[in-house]
Amino acid sequence: MIRLGVNVDHVATVRQARRGHEPDPVTAAHEAELGGADVITVHLREDRRHVTDRDVRLLAQTLQTPMNLELAVAADVLALALEVRPRLATLVPERREEVTTEGGLDVAGQLESVRAAVARLAEAGVATSLFVDPDPRQLEAAARTGAAQVELHTGPFAHAWRAGAPDPELTRLRRAADTALELGLRLAIGHGLDYRNVVAVRGLPGLEEMHIGHAIVSRALYVGLREAVRQMKALLGPP
Ligand code: PXP
């Protein structure tokens, strides 16, 4: 059974459009849990453009499901992760000018700083996942950091799927999934997944977890968040 991690950043984005109090991503996370989310994902960006420290602290206190905290390898966000100790910390690249995360983390190019972050999180009892492109060089580097898991970046696959030619990207993902398994890394995927393209990737070998935000929060506008999560869960398999 593949676990569904629901990313509620997009709810926080709507709140920040007015810099007000609603909609509250903490309430949304609880609704997502009631719809069957297995994990709640939030990205604490260095610029705090959507999710805030308050959100992360409240989620840590009130979630019934595990939290997956996405963060860059940067001192202040790492300090909050060490304070709240989510079940999983996913290290992601971050550029201030980007609209959303673009490209995977260059683990091979910054092996020592990633390794140090993974070690500090492990000391606090937090497992680490690395968000990487489906590239064997990055996966081999990921295995050398001591991280427990990788999350393969499915953004390029989602674009290719929309353009009607997903096969080369699907092949890349399948090969990367095999490599991750050979290296003893647990496997998650995420970015750009929706109610249609998810069917093409749910059978990846060894896949344990998916992280999906935009598609679920978008559908929630029409059907409500519980129902939107329930519909996505139904696509991931039994029961
Ligand atoms: N995984 C990671 C590492 C991400 O940065 C994001 C986007 O915040 C997601 C998954 C979810 O992507 P989407 O909102 O496109 O479903």
PDB file of N, CA and C in Angstrom, residues 13 44 54 129 157 176 183 186 210:
ATOM      1  N   THR A  13      -0.516  29.372   1.002  1.00  0.00           N
ATOM      2  CA  THR A  13      -0.313  30.386  -0.047  1.00  0.00           C
ATOM      3  C   THR A  13      -1.546  31.274  -0.174  1.00  0.00           C
ATOM      4  N   LEU A  44       8.869  24.420   4.769  1.00  0.00           N
ATOM      5  CA  LEU A  44       9.212  25.667   5.462  1.00  0.00           C
ATOM      6  C   LEU A  44      10.311  26.340   4.656  1.00  0.00           C
ATOM      7  N   ARG A  54       4.985  29.169  13.051  1.00  0.00           N
ATOM      8  CA  ARG A  54       3.779  28.873  13.848  1.00  0.00           C
ATOM      9  C   ARG A  54       3.052  27.649  13.307  1.00  0.00           C
ATOM     10  N   SER A 129      14.965  12.312   4.020  1.00  0.00           N
ATOM     11  CA  SER A 129      14.740  11.960   2.626  1.00  0.00           C
ATOM     12  C   SER A 129      15.382  13.059   1.787  1.00  0.00           C
ATOM     13  N   PHE A 157       8.477  14.312 -15.556  1.00  0.00           N
ATOM     14  CA  PHE A 157       7.514  13.296 -16.014  1.00  0.00           C
ATOM     15  C   PHE A 157       6.130  13.929 -16.210  1.00  0.00           C
ATOM     16  N   ALA A 176      15.634   4.686 -12.082  1.00  0.00           N
ATOM     17  CA  ALA A 176      16.053   5.312 -10.818  1.00  0.00           C
ATOM     18  C   ALA A 176      15.472   4.554  -9.627  1.00  0.00           C
ATOM     19  N   LEU A 183      20.537   0.363  -3.889  1.00  0.00           N
ATOM     20  CA  LEU A 183      21.374   1.104  -2.933  1.00  0.00           C
ATOM     21  C   LEU A 183      20.810   1.060  -1.510  1.00  0.00           C
ATOM     22  N   ARG A 186      14.970   3.897   0.670  1.00  0.00           N
ATOM     23  CA  ARG A 186      13.511   3.830   0.571  1.00  0.00           C
ATOM     24  C   ARG A 186      13.070   4.812  -0.507  1.00  0.00           C
ATOM     25  N   MET A 210       4.002   8.825  -1.797  1.00  0.00           N
ATOM     26  CA  MET A 210       3.891   9.913  -2.789  1.00  0.00           C
ATOM     27  C   MET A 210       3.559  11.195  -2.051  1.00  0.00           C
TER      28      MET A 210
END
